[in-house]
């Protein structure tokens, strides 16, 4: 009998997707780029081979449908994202898409049709690298995409609406990506843990209980540019030194509290010349916590600290809150079904929370969500050294396939 799932093929496909990159020798694939189009094409081909009917939806997600016992039944949605951070690892996101296709391929090969349909989605934007606002693909599907975002511009000044047009999409039709609640039974995502817990416990899979809430800001500090050799130190309104003090304040606030992280991942000084006092500094802030009250308090403390620093230094502060998502609880009834199939395989049932954000965060506005993690070496992620073992990928796919086969929709 042929193997139910082929973890090596999953690995080969993850490698193939890694070649769709904007950079030689590094993996960078951003939303609505030529590499996004190439990845969608590869994934659509694998979907077709696995018996799924593929299409690209109104925001650029690639969506494959495997009908149930009759056409048009409500569906279980599986998937993850196909975009990456800059100089990314190859598993974050892609694993969940390719693994889901592998599970459907196993059903298709066995001629199995279930009392519900399955859809696999490769979401177009989860990381939010291009337009700084995250989860654009899954928010469009969940029906929570804010059309104001169509005006957001990327680092080259290209508006999201124009980037969509260049990709062959019509921004006026973005609402067509949204799904109706009555057509969707649940959303389940397989992902690497991106942390150290499963590896430490020696476990191939874990069930996610909740996903951290998160907020993102774009900050601009406006000072005054001047000559590096002539303006006396006390007379300066240096935007970059103000930003440096602000960043240390963010670190101090977020370090002082359990269940809280704060990160400045991007900074730019303008005009950016060696002999010019920076007249402006732009940077990002990412704040996360599993507890929404802790995150809200940290955000207020950060805003107060930045206000104070800028007032003392005589510089102007512009704070733009780009994105916020509440902490996401995974659904008990889905976690129980995952636990049952893990236990039936003789594996220890381990539950853990997710510090990273996921498409499930947006999808929970549409339907109940659950996530399954597999370990990644050293917990390293958002880094080209990200890696996962083929054996763990195999267990992850098999657990997902068992779950799909036994899936009992909640009575509605
Ligand atoms: C996505 O990976 C995020 O957590 O920012
Ligand atoms: Mn990521
Ligand atoms: Mn991810």
CSV table of C-alpha atoms and ligand atoms in Angstrom, one decimal:
chain,number,residue,atom,x,y,z
A,1,UNK,CA,0.0,0.0,0.0
A,2,UNK,CA,1.3,3.5,-0.8
A,3,UNK,CA,2.2,5.8,2.0
A,4,UNK,CA,-0.6,8.0,3.3
A,5,UNK,CA,1.6,11.1,3.1
A,6,UNK,CA,5.0,11.7,1.6
A,7,UNK,CA,7.0,13.9,3.9
A,8,UNK,CA,9.9,14.0,1.5
A,9,UNK,CA,7.7,15.4,-1.2
A,10,UNK,CA,6.6,18.1,1.2
A,11,UNK,CA,10.2,18.9,1.9
A,12,UNK,CA,11.0,19.0,-1.9
A,13,UNK,CA,8.1,21.3,-2.5
A,14,UNK,CA,9.2,23.6,0.4
A,15,UNK,CA,12.6,23.7,-1.3
A,16,UNK,CA,11.0,24.5,-4.7
A,17,UNK,CA,9.1,27.4,-3.2
A,18,UNK,CA,12.3,28.8,-1.6
A,19,UNK,CA,13.6,29.3,-5.2
A,20,UNK,CA,10.8,31.9,-5.8
A,21,UNK,CA,12.8,34.7,-4.2
A,22,UNK,CA,13.6,38.3,-5.0
A,23,UNK,CA,17.1,37.9,-3.8
A,24,UNK,CA,19.9,35.6,-4.9
A,25,UNK,CA,21.1,33.3,-2.1
A,26,UNK,CA,18.3,34.5,0.3
A,27,UNK,CA,14.5,34.0,0.5
A,28,UNK,CA,12.4,37.1,0.3
A,29,UNK,CA,9.0,36.9,-1.2
A,30,UNK,CA,6.7,39.8,-0.7
A,31,UNK,CA,3.0,40.4,-1.4
A,32,UNK,CA,2.0,41.0,-5.1
A,33,UNK,CA,5.6,40.5,-6.4
A,34,UNK,CA,6.6,38.5,-9.4
A,35,UNK,CA,7.8,35.9,-6.9
A,36,UNK,CA,4.4,35.8,-5.3
A,37,UNK,CA,2.9,35.0,-8.7
A,38,UNK,CA,5.5,32.3,-9.3
A,39,UNK,CA,4.8,30.7,-5.9
A,40,UNK,CA,1.0,30.8,-6.6
A,41,UNK,CA,1.6,29.1,-9.9
A,42,UNK,CA,3.7,26.3,-8.3
A,43,UNK,CA,1.1,25.8,-5.5
A,44,UNK,CA,-1.9,25.8,-8.0
A,45,UNK,CA,-0.1,23.1,-10.0
A,46,UNK,CA,0.3,20.9,-6.9
A,47,UNK,CA,-3.3,21.6,-5.9
A,48,UNK,CA,-4.5,20.4,-9.3
A,49,UNK,CA,-2.4,17.3,-9.0
A,50,UNK,CA,-3.9,16.6,-5.6
A,51,UNK,CA,-7.4,16.8,-6.9
A,52,UNK,CA,-8.1,20.3,-5.7
A,53,UNK,CA,-9.7,22.9,-8.1
A,54,UNK,CA,-7.3,25.9,-7.8
A,55,UNK,CA,-8.1,29.6,-8.3
A,56,UNK,CA,-6.5,32.9,-7.3
A,57,UNK,CA,-9.0,35.0,-5.3
A,58,UNK,CA,-9.6,38.8,-5.3
A,59,UNK,CA,-6.6,39.6,-3.0
A,60,UNK,CA,-4.1,37.2,-4.5
A,61,UNK,CA,-4.6,34.2,-2.3
A,62,UNK,CA,-4.3,30.8,-4.1
A,63,UNK,CA,-7.3,28.7,-3.1
A,64,UNK,CA,-7.9,25.1,-3.9
A,65,UNK,CA,-11.2,23.3,-3.3
A,66,UNK,CA,-11.8,19.5,-2.9
A,67,UNK,CA,-15.5,18.8,-3.0
A,68,UNK,CA,-17.1,16.5,-0.5
A,69,UNK,CA,-19.6,13.7,-1.1
A,70,UNK,CA,-21.7,16.3,-3.0
A,71,UNK,CA,-20.7,19.5,-4.6
A,72,UNK,CA,-21.2,22.7,-2.7
A,73,UNK,CA,-21.0,21.5,0.9
A,74,UNK,CA,-19.6,23.8,3.6
A,75,UNK,CA,-15.8,23.5,3.9
A,76,UNK,CA,-13.1,22.9,6.4
A,77,UNK,CA,-10.3,25.4,5.5
A,78,UNK,CA,-6.7,24.5,5.9
A,79,UNK,CA,-3.6,26.5,5.0
A,80,UNK,CA,-1.1,29.1,5.9
A,81,UNK,CA,0.8,31.9,4.1
A,82,UNK,CA,3.2,32.0,1.1
A,83,UNK,CA,4.8,35.4,1.7
A,84,UNK,CA,7.9,35.7,3.8
A,85,UNK,CA,10.0,38.1,5.8
A,86,UNK,CA,13.2,39.4,4.3
A,87,UNK,CA,16.0,36.8,4.3
A,88,UNK,CA,13.5,34.3,5.6
A,89,UNK,CA,13.5,30.6,6.6
A,90,UNK,CA,11.7,28.3,4.2
A,91,UNK,CA,9.1,26.7,6.5
A,92,UNK,CA,7.3,29.6,8.1
A,93,UNK,CA,4.0,29.6,6.3
A,94,UNK,CA,4.9,27.4,3.4
A,95,UNK,CA,4.8,24.2,5.5
A,96,UNK,CA,1.1,24.7,6.3
A,97,UNK,CA,0.1,25.1,2.7
A,98,UNK,CA,2.2,22.2,1.2
A,99,UNK,CA,1.3,19.8,4.1
A,100,UNK,CA,-2.4,20.5,3.6
A,101,UNK,CA,-2.1,19.7,-0.1
A,102,UNK,CA,-0.3,16.5,0.8
A,103,UNK,CA,-3.2,15.5,3.0
A,104,UNK,CA,-5.8,16.1,0.3
A,105,UNK,CA,-3.6,14.2,-2.2
A,106,UNK,CA,-3.8,11.2,0.1
A,107,UNK,CA,-7.6,11.4,0.2
A,108,UNK,CA,-7.8,11.9,-3.6
A,109,UNK,CA,-5.5,8.9,-4.2
A,110,UNK,CA,-7.7,6.7,-2.0
A,111,UNK,CA,-10.9,8.1,-3.8
A,112,UNK,CA,-12.2,9.4,-0.5
A,113,UNK,CA,-14.9,12.0,-0.4
A,114,UNK,CA,-16.0,13.4,3.0
A,115,UNK,CA,-19.3,14.8,4.3
A,116,UNK,CA,-17.8,18.3,3.9
A,117,UNK,CA,-15.6,20.0,1.4
A,118,UNK,CA,-11.9,20.9,2.0
A,119,UNK,CA,-10.3,24.1,0.9
A,120,UNK,CA,-6.6,24.8,1.1
A,121,UNK,CA,-5.5,28.4,1.0
A,122,UNK,CA,-2.0,29.8,0.4
A,123,UNK,CA,-2.5,33.3,1.9
A,124,UNK,CA,-0.9,36.1,0.0
A,125,UNK,CA,0.2,38.3,2.9
A,126,UNK,CA,0.6,37.4,6.5
A,127,UNK,CA,4.0,38.9,7.3
A,128,UNK,CA,3.0,42.4,6.2
A,129,UNK,CA,6.5,43.2,5.0
A,130,UNK,CA,5.4,45.3,2.0
A,131,UNK,CA,2.7,47.5,3.3
A,132,UNK,CA,3.5,47.2,7.1
A,133,UNK,CA,0.0,46.1,7.8
A,134,UNK,CA,-0.3,42.4,8.4
A,135,UNK,CA,-2.7,39.5,7.5
A,136,UNK,CA,-4.0,41.1,4.4
A,137,UNK,CA,-4.8,37.8,2.7
A,138,UNK,CA,-6.6,36.2,5.6
A,139,UNK,CA,-8.4,39.4,6.5
A,140,UNK,CA,-9.8,39.6,3.0
A,141,UNK,CA,-11.1,36.0,3.4
A,142,UNK,CA,-12.5,36.7,6.8
A,143,UNK,CA,-14.3,39.8,5.5
A,144,UNK,CA,-12.4,42.2,7.8
A,145,UNK,CA,-10.2,43.8,5.2
A,146,UNK,CA,-10.3,47.6,5.7
A,147,UNK,CA,-10.5,49.2,2.2
A,148,UNK,CA,-8.6,52.3,3.6
A,149,UNK,CA,-5.6,50.0,3.4
A,150,UNK,CA,-5.8,50.2,-0.4
A,151,UNK,CA,-4.2,53.6,0.0
A,152,UNK,CA,-1.2,52.3,2.0
A,153,UNK,CA,2.1,52.7,0.2
A,154,UNK,CA,5.2,50.5,0.1
A,155,UNK,CA,8.8,51.7,0.4
A,156,UNK,CA,8.8,52.7,-3.3
A,157,UNK,CA,5.7,54.8,-2.9
A,158,UNK,CA,3.5,52.2,-4.7
A,159,UNK,CA,-0.1,52.1,-3.3
A,160,UNK,CA,-1.6,48.7,-2.5
A,161,UNK,CA,-4.4,49.4,-5.0
A,162,UNK,CA,-1.8,50.0,-7.8
A,163,UNK,CA,0.2,46.9,-6.8
A,164,UNK,CA,-3.0,44.9,-7.0
A,165,UNK,CA,-3.7,46.2,-10.5
A,166,UNK,CA,-0.2,45.4,-11.7
A,167,UNK,CA,-0.8,41.8,-10.3
A,168,UNK,CA,-3.9,41.6,-12.4
A,169,UNK,CA,-6.4,42.1,-9.5
A,170,UNK,CA,-9.2,44.7,-9.3
A,171,UNK,CA,-9.0,46.6,-5.9
A,172,UNK,CA,-12.7,47.4,-6.2
A,173,UNK,CA,-13.5,43.7,-6.0
A,174,UNK,CA,-11.4,42.8,-3.0
A,175,UNK,CA,-14.6,42.1,-1.0
A,176,UNK,CA,-15.2,39.1,-3.3
A,177,UNK,CA,-12.5,37.2,-1.4
A,178,UNK,CA,-14.7,37.2,1.7
A,179,UNK,CA,-16.4,34.0,2.6
A,180,UNK,CA,-19.8,33.5,4.1
A,181,UNK,CA,-19.9,32.1,7.7
A,182,UNK,CA,-22.4,29.4,6.7
A,183,UNK,CA,-20.0,28.1,4.1
A,184,UNK,CA,-17.1,27.5,6.5
A,185,UNK,CA,-16.9,24.9,9.2
A,186,UNK,CA,-13.5,25.7,10.8
A,187,UNK,CA,-9.9,26.8,10.0
A,188,UNK,CA,-7.0,24.6,10.9
A,189,UNK,CA,-3.3,25.6,10.3
A,190,UNK,CA,-0.1,23.5,10.6
A,191,UNK,CA,3.0,25.6,11.3
A,192,UNK,CA,6.4,25.3,12.7
A,193,UNK,CA,6.5,26.4,16.4
A,194,UNK,CA,9.1,29.1,15.9
A,195,UNK,CA,10.1,28.6,19.5
A,196,UNK,CA,12.0,26.0,21.6
A,197,UNK,CA,9.3,24.1,23.5
A,198,UNK,CA,8.5,21.1,21.4
A,199,UNK,CA,12.2,20.4,20.6
A,200,UNK,CA,13.0,20.6,24.3
A,201,UNK,CA,10.2,18.2,25.2
A,202,UNK,CA,11.2,15.8,22.4
A,203,UNK,CA,7.7,16.0,20.8
A,204,UNK,CA,6.8,15.9,17.1
A,205,UNK,CA,3.6,17.9,17.5
A,206,UNK,CA,1.8,20.2,19.8
A,207,UNK,CA,-1.7,21.8,19.9
A,208,UNK,CA,-1.8,25.6,20.1
A,209,UNK,CA,-4.1,26.9,22.8
A,210,UNK,CA,-3.9,30.7,21.9
A,211,UNK,CA,-2.1,33.1,19.7
A,212,UNK,CA,-0.6,36.4,21.1
A,213,UNK,CA,-2.3,39.6,20.4
A,214,UNK,CA,-0.1,42.2,18.6
A,215,UNK,CA,0.1,45.8,17.6
A,216,UNK,CA,2.3,47.5,15.0
A,217,UNK,CA,3.3,51.1,14.7
A,218,UNK,CA,5.1,53.3,12.2
A,219,UNK,CA,6.9,56.1,14.1
A,220,UNK,CA,8.4,59.2,12.7
A,221,UNK,CA,10.5,61.7,14.7
A,222,UNK,CA,11.0,65.1,13.0
A,223,UNK,CA,14.0,67.1,14.2
A,224,UNK,CA,16.1,69.5,12.2
A,225,UNK,CA,18.9,68.6,9.7
A,226,UNK,CA,22.1,70.5,10.0
A,227,UNK,CA,25.8,70.5,9.5
A,228,UNK,CA,27.6,67.8,11.5
A,229,UNK,CA,30.6,70.1,12.0
A,230,UNK,CA,29.1,73.4,12.8
A,231,UNK,CA,26.0,73.0,14.9
A,232,UNK,CA,27.0,72.9,18.6
A,233,UNK,CA,25.8,69.8,20.5
A,234,UNK,CA,23.4,71.7,22.8
A,235,UNK,CA,21.7,73.4,19.9
A,236,UNK,CA,20.8,70.2,18.0
A,237,UNK,CA,17.4,68.7,17.4
A,238,UNK,CA,18.7,65.3,16.3
A,239,UNK,CA,15.9,63.0,15.3
A,240,UNK,CA,18.1,59.9,15.4
A,241,UNK,CA,19.3,60.3,19.0
A,242,UNK,CA,15.7,60.9,20.0
A,243,UNK,CA,14.8,57.7,18.3
A,244,UNK,CA,17.7,55.9,20.1
A,245,UNK,CA,16.4,57.0,23.5
A,246,UNK,CA,12.8,56.0,22.4
A,247,UNK,CA,14.0,52.5,21.4
A,248,UNK,CA,15.7,52.0,24.8
A,249,UNK,CA,12.6,53.1,26.6
A,250,UNK,CA,10.5,50.6,24.6
A,251,UNK,CA,13.0,47.9,25.6
A,252,UNK,CA,12.8,48.9,29.3
A,253,UNK,CA,9.0,48.9,29.3
A,254,UNK,CA,8.7,45.5,27.6
A,255,UNK,CA,11.5,43.9,29.6
A,256,UNK,CA,9.9,44.7,32.9
A,257,UNK,CA,6.9,42.5,32.4
A,258,UNK,CA,6.3,38.8,31.8
A,259,UNK,CA,4.2,37.8,28.8
A,260,UNK,CA,5.2,40.9,26.8
A,261,UNK,CA,7.6,41.6,23.9
A,262,UNK,CA,8.5,44.8,22.2
A,263,UNK,CA,10.7,45.0,19.1
A,264,UNK,CA,12.0,47.8,16.9
A,265,UNK,CA,12.9,45.8,13.7
A,266,UNK,CA,13.4,48.6,11.2
A,267,UNK,CA,14.9,52.1,11.4
A,268,UNK,CA,15.9,54.7,8.9
A,269,UNK,CA,17.7,58.1,9.4
A,270,UNK,CA,17.0,60.9,6.9
A,271,UNK,CA,18.6,62.3,4.9
A,272,UNK,CA,21.1,59.5,5.9
A,273,UNK,CA,24.5,61.2,5.2
A,274,UNK,CA,27.6,60.8,7.3
A,275,UNK,CA,28.1,64.6,7.8
A,276,UNK,CA,24.4,65.6,8.3
A,277,UNK,CA,22.6,65.7,11.6
A,278,UNK,CA,19.5,63.5,11.0
A,279,UNK,CA,16.5,65.7,10.4
A,280,UNK,CA,14.1,62.7,10.6
A,281,UNK,CA,14.1,59.2,11.9
A,282,UNK,CA,11.5,56.5,11.0
A,283,UNK,CA,11.1,53.2,12.9
A,284,UNK,CA,8.7,50.4,13.5
A,285,UNK,CA,7.3,49.1,16.9
A,286,UNK,CA,5.9,45.6,17.3
A,287,UNK,CA,4.3,44.9,20.7
A,288,UNK,CA,2.8,41.5,21.7
A,289,UNK,CA,1.2,39.7,24.6
A,290,UNK,CA,-1.2,36.7,25.2
A,291,UNK,CA,-3.0,39.1,27.6
A,292,UNK,CA,-4.7,42.1,25.8
A,293,UNK,CA,-4.7,44.2,29.0
A,294,UNK,CA,-0.9,43.8,29.4
A,295,UNK,CA,-0.4,44.8,25.8
A,296,UNK,CA,-2.7,47.8,26.1
A,297,UNK,CA,-0.9,49.0,29.2
A,298,UNK,CA,2.4,48.6,27.5
A,299,UNK,CA,1.2,50.5,24.4
A,300,UNK,CA,0.1,53.4,26.7
A,301,UNK,CA,3.4,53.4,28.5
A,302,UNK,CA,5.3,53.5,25.2
A,303,UNK,CA,3.2,56.3,23.9
A,304,UNK,CA,3.8,58.3,27.1
A,305,UNK,CA,7.5,57.6,27.1
A,306,UNK,CA,7.9,58.7,23.5
A,307,UNK,CA,5.9,61.9,24.1
A,308,UNK,CA,8.1,62.8,27.0
A,309,UNK,CA,11.4,62.1,25.2
A,310,UNK,CA,10.4,64.1,22.2
A,311,UNK,CA,9.1,67.0,24.2
A,312,UNK,CA,12.4,67.2,26.2
A,313,UNK,CA,14.4,67.1,23.0
A,314,UNK,CA,12.3,69.6,21.1
A,315,UNK,CA,11.4,67.2,18.3
A,316,UNK,CA,8.1,66.3,16.8
A,317,UNK,CA,6.5,62.8,17.2
A,318,UNK,CA,4.2,61.1,14.7
A,319,UNK,CA,2.8,57.8,15.8
A,320,UNK,CA,0.7,55.7,13.4
A,321,UNK,CA,-0.8,52.5,14.8
A,322,UNK,CA,-0.9,50.3,11.7
A,323,UNK,CA,-2.4,47.2,13.0
A,324,UNK,CA,-3.7,45.6,16.2
A,325,UNK,CA,-5.1,42.1,16.8
A,326,UNK,CA,-6.5,40.7,20.0
A,327,UNK,CA,-5.2,37.5,21.5
A,328,UNK,CA,-6.8,34.6,19.7
A,329,UNK,CA,-8.1,31.6,21.6
A,330,UNK,CA,-8.2,28.3,19.7
A,331,UNK,CA,-11.5,26.5,19.8
A,332,UNK,CA,-11.9,23.8,22.5
A,333,UNK,CA,-13.9,21.5,20.3
A,334,UNK,CA,-11.2,21.6,17.6
A,335,UNK,CA,-8.4,21.2,20.1
A,336,UNK,CA,-10.2,18.1,21.5
A,337,UNK,CA,-10.4,16.5,18.1
A,338,UNK,CA,-6.7,17.2,17.5
A,339,UNK,CA,-5.9,15.8,20.9
A,340,UNK,CA,-7.9,12.6,20.2
A,341,UNK,CA,-6.0,11.8,17.0
A,342,UNK,CA,-2.6,12.6,18.6
A,343,UNK,CA,-3.4,10.3,21.5
A,344,UNK,CA,-4.6,7.6,19.1
A,345,UNK,CA,-1.2,7.6,17.5
A,346,UNK,CA,0.3,6.9,20.9
A,347,UNK,CA,1.9,10.4,21.1
A,348,UNK,CA,1.9,12.7,24.1
A,349,UNK,CA,-0.7,15.4,23.9
A,350,UNK,CA,1.1,18.7,24.5
A,351,UNK,CA,-0.6,22.1,24.5
A,352,UNK,CA,1.3,25.4,24.1
A,353,UNK,CA,0.6,29.0,23.2
A,354,UNK,CA,2.0,30.9,20.1
A,355,UNK,CA,4.1,34.0,20.5
A,356,UNK,CA,4.1,34.4,16.7
A,357,UNK,CA,1.1,35.7,14.8
A,358,UNK,CA,-0.7,33.5,12.2
A,359,UNK,CA,-3.5,33.7,9.6
A,360,UNK,CA,-5.6,32.0,12.2
A,361,UNK,CA,-5.7,35.4,14.1
A,362,UNK,CA,-7.6,36.9,11.2
A,363,UNK,CA,-9.6,33.7,10.3
A,364,UNK,CA,-11.2,33.6,13.8
A,365,UNK,CA,-13.4,36.5,12.8
A,366,UNK,CA,-14.9,34.1,10.2
A,367,UNK,CA,-14.9,30.8,12.0
A,368,UNK,CA,-13.5,28.7,14.9
A,369,UNK,CA,-9.7,28.1,14.5
A,370,UNK,CA,-7.1,25.6,15.6
A,371,UNK,CA,-3.4,25.2,15.0
A,372,UNK,CA,-0.9,22.3,15.1
A,373,UNK,CA,2.8,23.0,15.7
A,374,UNK,CA,5.8,20.9,14.8
A,375,UNK,CA,9.2,21.6,16.2
A,376,UNK,CA,11.9,23.7,14.4
A,377,UNK,CA,15.6,23.3,15.3
A,378,UNK,CA,16.7,25.6,18.1
A,379,UNK,CA,13.3,27.4,17.9
A,380,UNK,CA,15.0,29.6,15.2
A,381,UNK,CA,12.6,31.3,12.8
A,382,UNK,CA,12.5,34.5,10.7
A,383,UNK,CA,16.0,33.5,9.9
A,384,UNK,CA,17.5,31.6,7.0
A,385,UNK,CA,18.7,28.9,9.6
A,386,UNK,CA,15.1,27.9,10.2
A,387,UNK,CA,14.7,24.2,9.8
A,388,UNK,CA,12.4,21.3,10.4
A,389,UNK,CA,13.0,17.5,10.4
A,390,UNK,CA,11.3,15.4,7.7
A,391,UNK,CA,10.2,12.9,10.4
A,392,UNK,CA,8.4,15.7,12.3
A,393,UNK,CA,6.8,17.0,9.1
A,394,UNK,CA,5.6,13.4,8.4
A,395,UNK,CA,4.0,13.1,11.9
A,396,UNK,CA,2.5,16.6,11.5
A,397,UNK,CA,0.9,15.6,8.1
A,398,UNK,CA,-0.3,12.3,9.4
A,399,UNK,CA,-2.0,13.9,12.4
A,400,UNK,CA,-3.6,16.5,10.2
A,401,UNK,CA,-4.8,13.8,7.8
A,402,UNK,CA,-6.3,11.7,10.7
A,403,UNK,CA,-7.9,14.9,12.0
A,404,UNK,CA,-9.4,15.6,8.6
A,405,UNK,CA,-10.7,12.1,8.1
A,406,UNK,CA,-12.4,12.1,11.6
A,407,UNK,CA,-13.5,15.7,11.5
A,408,UNK,CA,-16.9,16.3,13.1
A,409,UNK,CA,-18.3,19.8,12.5
A,410,UNK,CA,-19.8,21.4,15.4
A,411,UNK,CA,-23.6,21.3,15.4
A,412,UNK,CA,-24.8,24.6,14.0
B,1,LIG,C1,4.5,36.7,11.7
B,1,LIG,O1,5.3,35.7,11.6
B,1,LIG,C2,4.6,37.4,12.9
B,1,LIG,O2,4.4,36.8,14.0
B,1,LIG,O3,4.9,38.6,12.8
B,2,LIG,MN1,6.5,34.7,10.1
B,3,LIG,MN1,4.0,32.2,9.7
